[in-house]
């Protein structure tokens, strides 16, 4: 890999002093806050200065107004749909030494492993057999994990088909930043989103947790990682920050700065933003980190929702079921469910609720089954979705942004959510989940105005119910 060639537009666009200056200003005037909330509710992205105003609010009333606006905006833009996926860890060898991660090279207790091709097939089969259609594959950073090997794993997974109608329709990646040639190879294999988390955008903290003599110690190489992806033609990217390293307000603001930078430079912002919170991992002393409270975590999610109305927000199973349930309403669009992050976890740990910290990167807060999570979503009035239509129809990157105009998501995403939910209920769900799910489908269909599209949807729902036809999307 050529680690010396950055993107054509490479620049360190994170100005710590400027962002800190924005955060350090006095508590804002409520009228100014309400003006910014109104702009966000009008589905206009916020700039960093406006986002900073929301971050500076500390009165309970204004924070409650921010929460209410985030709930409202989520419903307006995304409807009540939640997209479901599962992580699949492929390899835990790592040459980096990130102070927060169980896979760091200096951790002698980490049980290292890379799945063989047969093991990848077994894991994908197990995931398909509980109803998953969308995966995110995760690797440590190691010379063994070449773009060619990543592409090979992706293709292997797409080829796994299992009874009754099991198939993975979208594979996303969370792995080390690549060079131009590497992204091209991985893109060829048909991936969805390529995710790279900056972890923290705060330069001094970044240097503290990522030793200089490691690849990840190069701040700009990582910050520029997704710009290189764009230039290699991979326009579906996910950014993220690990909350618990630096000041949460700083990293929230920097995430928005990163989104603005991509939008300005490539005409398209990130497809998703992730905001993992530090969890316990093998050999860590959590007390030494700047952990983020539940209350502040809710503010992060709500403010991101308002700042980037068309960017998907991903809430992972690092969080507890209770917190996930609450935060979901603030604008989350994707969650993982039924997740196991031990290598081989989907076949080797069964239903065990015990997590062995040496076998995983960090501890998960929610290890309920996919069926349990789906049932809870349905009970709370959400429509679980396994839709993969946009990326298969080329509606990604700049084109996705064109489509993501008001109404698009409800027009295409809701029907696709309903057909994939119908598939799930028929092929995989427990009786209890089927009962709640059928009720919700009826309600959603009744609420749709009569149209040609509704007639087509009803035909497709009947085909899924009465025939082996699957994967019918708008
Ligand atoms: N090794 C690649 C990298 O670092 O970019 C791939 C991703 S790593 C396996 C997945 C992500 O997990 C990291 O980017 C980091 O944000 C997160 N992570 C690491 N340690 C964590 C911990 N103790 N708690 C929560 N998340 C953690
Ligand atoms: Fe390796 Fe990624 Fe963990 Fe850092 S976060 S030690 S690069 S697996």
Short mmCIF file of C-alpha atoms and ligand atoms in Angstrom, two decimals:
data_model
loop_
_atom_site.label_atom_id
_atom_site.label_comp_id
_atom_site.label_asym_id
_atom_site.label_seq_id
_atom_site.Cartn_x
_atom_site.Cartn_y
_atom_site.Cartn_z
CA UNK A 1 0.00 0.00 0.00
CA UNK A 2 1.23 3.47 -0.87
CA UNK A 3 0.86 5.36 2.40
CA UNK A 4 2.57 8.48 1.08
CA UNK A 5 0.03 9.52 -1.55
CA UNK A 6 -2.90 11.44 -0.14
CA UNK A 7 -6.01 12.60 -2.00
CA UNK A 8 -5.71 15.47 -4.51
CA UNK A 9 -7.43 17.79 -2.07
CA UNK A 10 -5.78 16.52 1.11
CA UNK A 11 -5.83 19.08 3.84
CA UNK A 12 -6.12 19.04 7.59
CA UNK A 13 -9.43 20.86 7.80
CA UNK A 14 -9.80 20.43 11.56
CA UNK A 15 -8.76 23.66 13.25
CA UNK A 16 -8.78 22.77 16.95
CA UNK A 17 -8.45 26.34 18.18
CA UNK A 18 -11.34 27.52 16.01
CA UNK A 19 -13.66 24.70 17.08
CA UNK A 20 -12.71 25.13 20.74
CA UNK A 21 -13.34 28.86 20.40
CA UNK A 22 -16.86 28.13 19.16
CA UNK A 23 -17.57 25.81 22.06
CA UNK A 24 -16.14 28.18 24.66
CA UNK A 25 -18.47 31.08 23.92
CA UNK A 26 -21.18 32.07 26.42
CA UNK A 27 -24.52 30.29 26.72
CA UNK A 28 -26.57 31.30 23.68
CA UNK A 29 -29.66 33.43 23.58
CA UNK A 30 -32.81 31.21 23.40
CA UNK A 31 -34.09 33.16 20.38
CA UNK A 32 -30.93 32.31 18.44
CA UNK A 33 -31.23 28.65 19.43
CA UNK A 34 -34.86 28.53 18.26
CA UNK A 35 -33.92 30.11 14.94
CA UNK A 36 -31.33 27.39 14.36
CA UNK A 37 -33.79 24.68 15.39
CA UNK A 38 -36.30 26.12 12.90
CA UNK A 39 -33.67 26.00 10.14
CA UNK A 40 -32.93 22.37 10.97
CA UNK A 41 -36.63 21.51 10.98
CA UNK A 42 -36.76 22.99 7.51
CA UNK A 43 -34.28 20.21 6.61
CA UNK A 44 -31.40 22.57 5.96
CA UNK A 45 -27.99 21.28 7.06
CA UNK A 46 -26.34 23.35 9.80
CA UNK A 47 -22.82 24.72 9.61
CA UNK A 48 -20.31 24.28 12.45
CA UNK A 49 -21.06 27.69 13.92
CA UNK A 50 -24.77 26.89 14.19
CA UNK A 51 -24.07 23.40 15.52
CA UNK A 52 -21.85 24.95 18.20
CA UNK A 53 -24.75 27.12 19.36
CA UNK A 54 -26.82 23.97 19.96
CA UNK A 55 -23.90 22.34 21.77
CA UNK A 56 -23.59 25.33 24.08
CA UNK A 57 -27.20 25.11 25.30
CA UNK A 58 -27.27 23.93 28.86
CA UNK A 59 -30.71 24.86 30.14
CA UNK A 60 -33.02 21.84 30.54
CA UNK A 61 -35.80 23.61 28.58
CA UNK A 62 -33.63 24.28 25.54
CA UNK A 63 -32.15 20.79 25.66
CA UNK A 64 -35.70 19.41 25.72
CA UNK A 65 -36.55 21.60 22.69
CA UNK A 66 -33.54 20.15 20.86
CA UNK A 67 -34.70 16.61 21.69
CA UNK A 68 -38.24 17.37 20.53
CA UNK A 69 -36.97 18.87 17.28
CA UNK A 70 -34.74 15.84 16.63
CA UNK A 71 -37.70 13.49 17.14
CA UNK A 72 -39.79 15.61 14.79
CA UNK A 73 -37.10 15.83 12.11
CA UNK A 74 -36.47 12.11 12.24
CA UNK A 75 -40.13 11.42 11.60
CA UNK A 76 -40.33 13.99 8.81
CA UNK A 77 -37.27 12.76 6.97
CA UNK A 78 -37.06 9.06 7.77
CA UNK A 79 -40.59 8.13 8.83
CA UNK A 80 -40.70 5.37 11.43
CA UNK A 81 -38.29 3.06 9.62
CA UNK A 82 -35.20 1.56 11.26
CA UNK A 83 -32.69 -0.31 9.12
CA UNK A 84 -31.17 -3.44 10.68
CA UNK A 85 -27.75 -4.95 10.18
CA UNK A 86 -25.20 -7.16 11.95
CA UNK A 87 -21.44 -6.83 12.41
CA UNK A 88 -19.20 -9.69 11.31
CA UNK A 89 -15.65 -9.67 12.63
CA UNK A 90 -13.23 -11.25 10.16
CA UNK A 91 -9.80 -10.71 11.72
CA UNK A 92 -8.40 -9.45 15.02
CA UNK A 93 -4.68 -9.20 14.22
CA UNK A 94 -3.57 -5.61 14.45
CA UNK A 95 -0.31 -3.71 14.01
CA UNK A 96 -1.68 -0.58 15.69
CA UNK A 97 -1.73 0.15 19.37
CA UNK A 98 -4.86 2.20 20.00
CA UNK A 99 -5.04 2.75 23.75
CA UNK A 100 -8.78 2.02 23.88
CA UNK A 101 -9.06 -1.20 21.87
CA UNK A 102 -8.88 -4.85 22.90
CA UNK A 103 -7.13 -5.69 19.60
CA UNK A 104 -4.19 -3.29 20.23
CA UNK A 105 -0.91 -5.01 19.50
CA UNK A 106 0.45 -4.56 23.01
CA UNK A 107 -2.45 -6.53 24.52
CA UNK A 108 -1.05 -10.02 25.15
CA UNK A 109 -4.44 -11.34 26.32
CA UNK A 110 -6.27 -10.77 23.06
CA UNK A 111 -7.07 -14.08 21.35
CA UNK A 112 -6.01 -13.40 17.75
CA UNK A 113 -7.77 -15.03 14.89
CA UNK A 114 -8.63 -14.58 11.22
CA UNK A 115 -11.63 -16.48 9.87
CA UNK A 116 -10.89 -19.03 7.15
CA UNK A 117 -13.00 -19.01 3.99
CA UNK A 118 -15.10 -21.88 5.36
CA UNK A 119 -15.56 -20.04 8.66
CA UNK A 120 -16.71 -16.93 6.78
CA UNK A 121 -19.26 -19.08 4.95
CA UNK A 122 -20.42 -20.61 8.26
CA UNK A 123 -20.83 -17.21 9.92
CA UNK A 124 -22.69 -15.75 6.93
CA UNK A 125 -24.96 -18.81 6.81
CA UNK A 126 -25.76 -18.47 10.52
CA UNK A 127 -26.57 -14.78 10.02
CA UNK A 128 -28.77 -15.48 7.01
CA UNK A 129 -30.63 -18.17 8.90
CA UNK A 130 -31.89 -15.73 11.50
CA UNK A 131 -32.93 -13.25 8.79
CA UNK A 132 -30.04 -10.82 8.30
CA UNK A 133 -29.59 -9.21 4.87
CA UNK A 134 -27.08 -6.46 5.64
CA UNK A 135 -23.65 -6.89 7.25
CA UNK A 136 -20.74 -4.75 8.25
CA UNK A 137 -17.43 -6.59 8.10
CA UNK A 138 -14.74 -5.60 10.57
CA UNK A 139 -10.98 -6.11 10.55
CA UNK A 140 -8.02 -4.99 12.62
CA UNK A 141 -5.20 -3.37 10.63
CA UNK A 142 -2.57 -5.85 9.45
CA UNK A 143 -0.55 -6.44 6.27
CA UNK A 144 -2.43 -9.75 5.87
CA UNK A 145 -5.70 -7.87 5.43
CA UNK A 146 -4.99 -6.65 1.91
CA UNK A 147 -7.65 -5.07 -0.33
CA UNK A 148 -7.59 -8.30 -2.36
CA UNK A 149 -8.36 -10.39 0.73
CA UNK A 150 -11.12 -7.98 1.80
CA UNK A 151 -12.66 -8.21 -1.70
CA UNK A 152 -12.41 -12.00 -1.57
CA UNK A 153 -14.32 -12.15 1.72
CA UNK A 154 -16.99 -9.79 0.34
CA UNK A 155 -17.49 -11.97 -2.75
CA UNK A 156 -17.56 -15.13 -0.64
CA UNK A 157 -20.35 -13.67 1.47
CA UNK A 158 -22.45 -12.55 -1.50
CA UNK A 159 -22.21 -16.12 -2.82
CA UNK A 160 -23.57 -17.70 0.38
CA UNK A 161 -27.22 -18.69 -0.13
CA UNK A 162 -29.12 -20.69 2.45
CA UNK A 163 -32.63 -22.05 2.96
CA UNK A 164 -35.30 -20.84 2.90
CA UNK A 165 -34.37 -17.55 1.20
CA UNK A 166 -31.15 -16.60 2.93
CA UNK A 167 -28.80 -14.19 1.20
CA UNK A 168 -26.74 -11.20 2.20
CA UNK A 169 -27.67 -8.30 -0.05
CA UNK A 170 -25.39 -5.58 1.21
CA UNK A 171 -21.92 -5.81 2.71
CA UNK A 172 -20.40 -2.70 4.31
CA UNK A 173 -16.82 -2.44 5.54
CA UNK A 174 -15.14 -1.06 8.65
CA UNK A 175 -11.41 -1.45 8.19
CA UNK A 176 -8.20 0.51 7.89
CA UNK A 177 -7.94 3.42 5.44
CA UNK A 178 -6.68 2.33 2.01
CA UNK A 179 -4.81 3.94 -0.85
CA UNK A 180 -6.42 4.72 -4.21
CA UNK A 181 -5.65 1.30 -5.73
CA UNK A 182 -6.95 -0.46 -2.63
CA UNK A 183 -10.31 1.32 -2.69
CA UNK A 184 -10.74 0.44 -6.36
CA UNK A 185 -10.18 -3.26 -5.65
CA UNK A 186 -12.62 -3.26 -2.75
CA UNK A 187 -15.24 -1.27 -4.68
CA UNK A 188 -15.10 -3.85 -7.49
CA UNK A 189 -16.32 -6.52 -5.07
CA UNK A 190 -19.62 -4.66 -4.69
CA UNK A 191 -19.41 -3.19 -1.20
CA UNK A 192 -21.93 -0.72 0.18
CA UNK A 193 -20.49 1.79 2.64
CA UNK A 194 -16.79 2.08 3.58
CA UNK A 195 -16.58 3.29 7.17
CA UNK A 196 -13.56 4.86 8.83
CA UNK A 197 -13.89 6.45 12.25
CA UNK A 198 -11.43 9.22 13.06
CA UNK A 199 -11.92 8.14 16.73
CA UNK A 200 -11.09 11.66 17.91
CA UNK A 201 -10.53 14.72 15.76
CA UNK A 202 -8.72 16.49 18.62
CA UNK A 203 -5.07 16.45 17.54
CA UNK A 204 -3.46 16.28 20.96
CA UNK A 205 -5.77 13.52 22.19
CA UNK A 206 -5.37 11.66 18.89
CA UNK A 207 -1.60 11.65 19.36
CA UNK A 208 -1.95 10.41 22.94
CA UNK A 209 -4.02 7.33 22.09
CA UNK A 210 -2.37 6.44 18.77
CA UNK A 211 1.40 6.02 19.10
CA UNK A 212 3.39 7.94 16.48
CA UNK A 213 5.27 4.87 15.29
CA UNK A 214 2.08 3.14 14.13
CA UNK A 215 0.17 3.61 10.87
CA UNK A 216 -2.86 4.89 12.76
CA UNK A 217 -0.61 7.46 14.45
CA UNK A 218 -0.69 9.41 11.17
CA UNK A 219 -3.66 11.74 11.75
CA UNK A 220 -3.84 13.14 8.22
CA UNK A 221 -3.60 9.73 6.53
CA UNK A 222 -6.73 8.74 8.44
CA UNK A 223 -8.58 12.06 8.12
CA UNK A 224 -7.98 11.95 4.38
CA UNK A 225 -8.99 8.28 4.15
CA UNK A 226 -12.51 8.84 2.89
CA UNK A 227 -11.47 11.65 0.55
CA UNK A 228 -9.24 9.07 -1.17
CA UNK A 229 -12.24 6.75 -1.28
CA UNK A 230 -14.28 9.42 -3.11
CA UNK A 231 -11.46 10.00 -5.57
CA UNK A 232 -11.29 6.25 -6.22
CA UNK A 233 -15.00 6.29 -7.10
CA UNK A 234 -16.29 4.98 -3.79
CA UNK A 235 -18.89 7.58 -2.97
CA UNK A 236 -20.72 5.79 -0.16
CA UNK A 237 -18.74 6.46 3.00
CA UNK A 238 -19.32 6.52 6.76
CA UNK A 239 -17.56 8.72 9.29
CA UNK A 240 -17.50 8.34 13.08
CA UNK A 241 -15.94 9.33 16.37
CA UNK A 242 -15.31 7.21 19.44
CA UNK A 243 -16.85 9.15 22.32
CA UNK A 244 -14.85 8.88 25.54
CA UNK A 245 -11.50 10.11 24.25
CA UNK A 246 -11.76 13.91 23.94
CA UNK A 247 -14.40 16.51 24.85
CA UNK A 248 -17.69 15.23 23.37
CA UNK A 249 -18.70 18.69 22.18
CA UNK A 250 -15.45 19.03 20.24
CA UNK A 251 -15.85 15.69 18.47
CA UNK A 252 -19.52 16.31 17.68
CA UNK A 253 -18.57 19.59 16.07
CA UNK A 254 -15.67 18.00 14.23
CA UNK A 255 -17.95 15.30 12.81
CA UNK A 256 -20.10 18.06 11.35
CA UNK A 257 -16.95 19.78 10.03
CA UNK A 258 -15.95 16.51 8.33
CA UNK A 259 -19.41 16.12 6.78
CA UNK A 260 -19.29 19.73 5.54
CA UNK A 261 -15.79 19.17 4.10
CA UNK A 262 -16.86 16.10 2.10
CA UNK A 263 -20.00 17.83 0.85
CA UNK A 264 -18.03 20.90 -0.22
CA UNK A 265 -15.21 18.97 -1.84
CA UNK A 266 -17.06 16.06 -3.46
CA UNK A 267 -20.62 17.37 -3.72
CA UNK A 268 -21.78 14.67 -1.33
CA UNK A 269 -21.62 14.25 2.42
CA UNK A 270 -21.14 10.99 4.30
CA UNK A 271 -23.87 8.39 3.96
CA UNK A 272 -23.69 7.62 7.69
CA UNK A 273 -22.27 8.93 10.95
CA UNK A 274 -21.44 6.60 13.84
CA UNK A 275 -20.93 7.73 17.42
CA UNK A 276 -19.69 4.71 19.38
CA UNK A 277 -19.12 5.24 23.10
CA UNK A 278 -16.13 3.71 24.86
CA UNK A 279 -16.87 0.27 26.29
CA UNK A 280 -14.81 -1.93 28.52
CA UNK A 281 -12.24 -4.05 26.71
CA UNK A 282 -9.52 -6.52 27.65
CA UNK A 283 -6.86 -4.87 29.82
CA UNK A 284 -8.47 -1.40 29.92
CA UNK A 285 -9.00 0.89 32.88
CA UNK A 286 -12.16 2.73 31.85
CA UNK A 287 -11.60 5.32 34.58
CA UNK A 288 -8.70 6.77 32.63
CA UNK A 289 -11.04 7.78 29.77
CA UNK A 290 -13.33 10.80 29.39
CA UNK A 291 -16.51 8.80 29.48
CA UNK A 292 -19.68 10.44 28.18
CA UNK A 293 -22.80 10.31 30.37
CA UNK A 294 -26.11 9.01 29.05
CA UNK A 295 -27.55 12.53 29.14
CA UNK A 296 -24.72 13.96 27.08
CA UNK A 297 -24.89 11.00 24.71
CA UNK A 298 -28.53 11.86 23.99
CA UNK A 299 -27.49 15.43 23.19
CA UNK A 300 -24.85 14.16 20.73
CA UNK A 301 -27.43 12.12 18.83
CA UNK A 302 -30.11 14.82 18.80
CA UNK A 303 -27.71 17.58 17.71
CA UNK A 304 -26.21 15.43 14.94
CA UNK A 305 -29.73 14.69 13.71
CA UNK A 306 -30.48 18.39 13.47
CA UNK A 307 -27.13 19.29 11.88
CA UNK A 308 -27.11 16.69 9.07
CA UNK A 309 -30.75 15.94 8.21
CA UNK A 310 -30.03 13.55 5.32
CA UNK A 311 -27.18 11.56 6.84
CA UNK A 312 -27.99 8.19 8.36
CA UNK A 313 -27.18 7.88 12.06
CA UNK A 314 -25.98 4.50 13.34
CA UNK A 315 -26.55 3.42 16.95
CA UNK A 316 -24.76 0.19 17.83
CA UNK A 317 -25.28 -2.61 20.30
CA UNK A 318 -22.47 -1.15 22.40
CA UNK A 319 -25.35 0.60 24.20
CA UNK A 320 -27.86 -1.04 26.56
CA UNK A 321 -31.32 -2.03 25.29
CA UNK A 322 -32.93 0.65 27.48
CA UNK A 323 -30.76 3.49 26.19
CA UNK A 324 -31.08 2.28 22.60
CA UNK A 325 -34.84 2.36 22.92
CA UNK A 326 -34.81 5.95 24.13
CA UNK A 327 -32.15 7.34 21.79
CA UNK A 328 -33.70 5.70 18.73
CA UNK A 329 -36.42 8.34 18.72
CA UNK A 330 -33.88 11.19 18.46
CA UNK A 331 -33.05 10.42 14.89
CA UNK A 332 -31.28 7.12 14.59
CA UNK A 333 -31.82 5.45 11.23
CA UNK A 334 -29.80 2.22 11.57
CA UNK A 335 -29.08 -0.22 14.38
CA UNK A 336 -27.40 -3.60 14.60
CA UNK A 337 -29.23 -6.47 16.24
CA UNK A 338 -28.46 -10.01 17.30
CA UNK A 339 -24.81 -8.93 17.25
CA UNK A 340 -21.86 -11.03 18.40
CA UNK A 341 -18.41 -9.57 18.01
CA UNK A 342 -16.31 -12.56 19.07
CA UNK A 343 -14.57 -14.00 16.01
CA UNK A 344 -16.78 -16.95 15.03
CA UNK A 345 -19.39 -15.77 17.54
CA UNK A 346 -22.46 -16.53 15.44
CA UNK A 347 -21.84 -20.28 15.50
CA UNK A 348 -19.61 -20.80 18.51
CA UNK A 349 -21.26 -19.04 21.44
CA UNK A 350 -24.85 -20.11 20.81
CA UNK A 351 -27.33 -18.19 22.93
CA UNK A 352 -24.76 -17.61 25.66
CA UNK A 353 -25.21 -14.31 27.41
CA UNK A 354 -21.61 -14.47 28.63
CA UNK A 355 -19.11 -12.38 26.73
CA UNK A 356 -15.46 -13.38 26.96
CA UNK A 357 -13.57 -10.11 26.93
CA UNK A 358 -10.32 -11.60 25.55
CA UNK A 359 -12.17 -12.82 22.48
CA UNK A 360 -13.70 -9.54 21.44
CA UNK A 361 -12.70 -5.98 20.69
CA UNK A 362 -14.87 -4.54 23.48
CA UNK A 363 -17.98 -5.49 25.44
CA UNK A 364 -21.46 -5.16 23.97
CA UNK A 365 -24.37 -3.70 25.92
CA UNK A 366 -27.15 -5.36 23.93
CA UNK A 367 -26.85 -9.02 22.94
CA UNK A 368 -30.53 -9.75 22.45
CA UNK A 369 -31.49 -11.85 19.43
CA UNK A 370 -32.57 -10.23 16.16
CA UNK A 371 -36.11 -11.50 16.74
CA UNK A 372 -36.33 -9.87 20.18
CA UNK A 373 -35.07 -6.54 18.86
CA UNK A 374 -37.45 -6.67 15.89
CA UNK A 375 -40.37 -7.40 18.23
CA UNK A 376 -39.52 -4.47 20.44
CA UNK A 377 -39.22 -2.15 17.43
CA UNK A 378 -42.60 -3.28 16.14
CA UNK A 379 -44.18 -2.86 19.56
CA UNK A 380 -42.82 0.70 19.69
CA UNK A 381 -44.34 1.46 16.26
CA UNK A 382 -41.13 1.32 14.18
CA UNK A 383 -40.95 -0.49 10.87
CA UNK A 384 -37.79 -2.64 10.82
CA UNK A 385 -36.22 -2.59 7.37
CA UNK A 386 -33.66 -4.71 5.58
CA UNK A 387 -33.91 -2.62 2.43
CA UNK A 388 -30.87 -2.62 0.13
CA UNK A 389 -32.54 -1.04 -2.86
CA UNK A 390 -30.73 2.30 -3.24
CA UNK A 391 -27.25 1.01 -3.60
CA UNK A 392 -28.34 -1.79 -5.93
CA UNK A 393 -30.11 0.73 -8.15
CA UNK A 394 -27.11 3.08 -8.10
CA UNK A 395 -28.80 5.60 -5.84
CA UNK A 396 -25.62 6.37 -3.89
CA UNK A 397 -23.31 9.30 -3.31
CA UNK A 398 -24.27 12.47 -5.13
CA UNK A 399 -27.19 10.65 -6.77
CA UNK A 400 -28.52 9.56 -3.40
CA UNK A 401 -28.41 13.17 -2.27
CA UNK A 402 -30.43 14.20 -5.31
CA UNK A 403 -33.00 11.58 -4.46
CA UNK A 404 -33.06 12.28 -0.77
CA UNK A 405 -35.29 15.25 -1.32
CA UNK A 406 -38.36 15.56 0.85
CA UNK A 407 -40.77 12.74 0.25
CA UNK A 408 -38.30 10.36 -1.40
CA UNK A 409 -37.61 8.35 1.68
CA UNK A 410 -41.28 7.90 2.45
CA UNK A 411 -42.10 7.13 -1.19
CA UNK A 412 -39.44 4.45 -1.72
CA UNK A 413 -38.06 3.49 1.65
CA UNK A 414 -41.34 2.81 3.42
CA UNK A 415 -42.66 0.37 0.78
CA UNK A 416 -39.24 -1.34 0.66
CA UNK A 417 -39.24 -1.56 4.45
CA UNK A 418 -42.66 -3.22 4.33
CA UNK A 419 -41.69 -5.81 1.71
CA UNK A 420 -38.51 -6.73 3.59
CA UNK A 421 -40.43 -6.89 6.87
CA UNK A 422 -42.96 -9.16 5.21
CA UNK A 423 -40.10 -11.42 4.08
CA UNK A 424 -38.68 -11.48 7.58
CA UNK A 425 -42.01 -12.32 9.20
CA UNK A 426 -42.70 -15.16 6.79
CA UNK A 427 -39.22 -16.66 6.68
CA UNK A 428 -37.70 -16.12 10.12
CA UNK A 429 -39.85 -14.54 12.84
CA UNK A 430 -41.25 -16.17 15.98
CA UNK A 431 -45.04 -16.44 16.33
CA UNK A 432 -45.10 -13.58 18.80
CA UNK A 433 -43.19 -11.30 16.43
CA UNK A 434 -45.38 -12.32 13.49
CA UNK A 435 -48.48 -11.26 15.40
CA UNK A 436 -47.14 -7.78 16.21
CA UNK A 437 -45.60 -7.40 12.74
CA UNK A 438 -48.75 -8.24 10.80
CA UNK A 439 -50.67 -5.68 12.83
CA UNK A 440 -48.12 -2.98 12.03
CA UNK A 441 -48.05 -3.82 8.32
CA UNK A 442 -51.85 -3.50 8.14
CA UNK A 443 -51.71 -0.16 9.90
CA UNK A 444 -48.98 1.20 7.62
CA UNK A 445 -50.79 0.11 4.47
CA UNK A 446 -54.07 1.57 5.62
CA UNK A 447 -52.37 4.89 6.25
CA UNK A 448 -51.06 5.07 2.65
CA UNK A 449 -53.13 7.11 0.21
CA UNK A 450 -54.50 5.13 -2.75
CA UNK A 451 -52.06 5.24 -5.67
CA UNK A 452 -50.59 3.09 -8.41
CA UNK A 453 -47.62 2.51 -6.17
CA UNK A 454 -49.81 1.25 -3.35
CA UNK A 455 -51.44 -1.24 -5.74
CA UNK A 456 -48.01 -2.49 -6.81
CA UNK A 457 -46.95 -2.75 -3.20
CA UNK A 458 -50.01 -4.82 -2.32
CA UNK A 459 -49.31 -7.16 -5.25
CA UNK A 460 -45.72 -7.58 -4.08
CA UNK A 461 -46.74 -8.22 -0.48
CA UNK A 462 -49.13 -10.94 -1.69
CA UNK A 463 -46.40 -12.47 -3.88
CA UNK A 464 -44.05 -12.67 -0.92
CA UNK A 465 -46.80 -14.22 1.20
CA UNK A 466 -48.01 -16.75 -1.36
CA UNK A 467 -45.02 -17.57 -3.55
CA UNK A 468 -41.25 -18.08 -3.14
CA UNK A 469 -40.60 -14.70 -4.81
CA UNK A 470 -38.35 -12.44 -2.72
CA UNK A 471 -36.25 -9.29 -3.04
CA UNK A 472 -38.93 -7.21 -4.79
CA UNK A 473 -37.94 -3.59 -4.42
CA UNK A 474 -38.77 -0.08 -5.60
N1 LIG B 1 -9.18 -1.55 12.84
C1 LIG B 1 -9.92 -0.67 12.02
C2 LIG B 1 -9.85 0.74 12.52
O1 LIG B 1 -9.37 0.95 13.61
O2 LIG B 1 -10.28 1.61 11.78
C3 LIG B 1 -11.31 -1.17 11.96
C4 LIG B 1 -12.24 -0.77 12.95
S1 LIG B 1 -12.17 -1.19 14.62
C5 LIG B 1 -12.07 -2.90 14.59
C6 LIG B 1 -13.85 -0.66 14.87
C7 LIG B 1 -14.08 0.54 15.71
O3 LIG B 1 -14.35 0.10 17.02
C8 LIG B 1 -12.98 1.53 15.90
O4 LIG B 1 -12.92 2.43 14.84
C9 LIG B 1 -13.33 2.20 17.21
O5 LIG B 1 -14.09 3.38 17.01
C10 LIG B 1 -14.23 1.20 17.90
N2 LIG B 1 -13.67 0.77 19.19
C11 LIG B 1 -12.42 0.38 19.46
N3 LIG B 1 -12.27 0.11 20.78
C12 LIG B 1 -13.48 0.35 21.34
C13 LIG B 1 -13.97 0.27 22.69
N4 LIG B 1 -13.19 -0.09 23.71
N5 LIG B 1 -15.26 0.58 22.91
C14 LIG B 1 -16.07 0.96 21.90
N6 LIG B 1 -15.66 1.05 20.62
C15 LIG B 1 -14.37 0.76 20.34
FE1 LIG B 2 -6.40 -2.07 15.66
FE2 LIG B 2 -8.61 -0.78 14.90
FE3 LIG B 2 -8.34 -1.71 17.41
FE4 LIG B 2 -6.88 0.33 16.61
S1 LIG B 2 -9.16 0.27 16.77
S2 LIG B 2 -6.10 -1.46 17.77
S3 LIG B 2 -6.51 -0.17 14.48
S4 LIG B 2 -8.49 -2.92 15.57
#
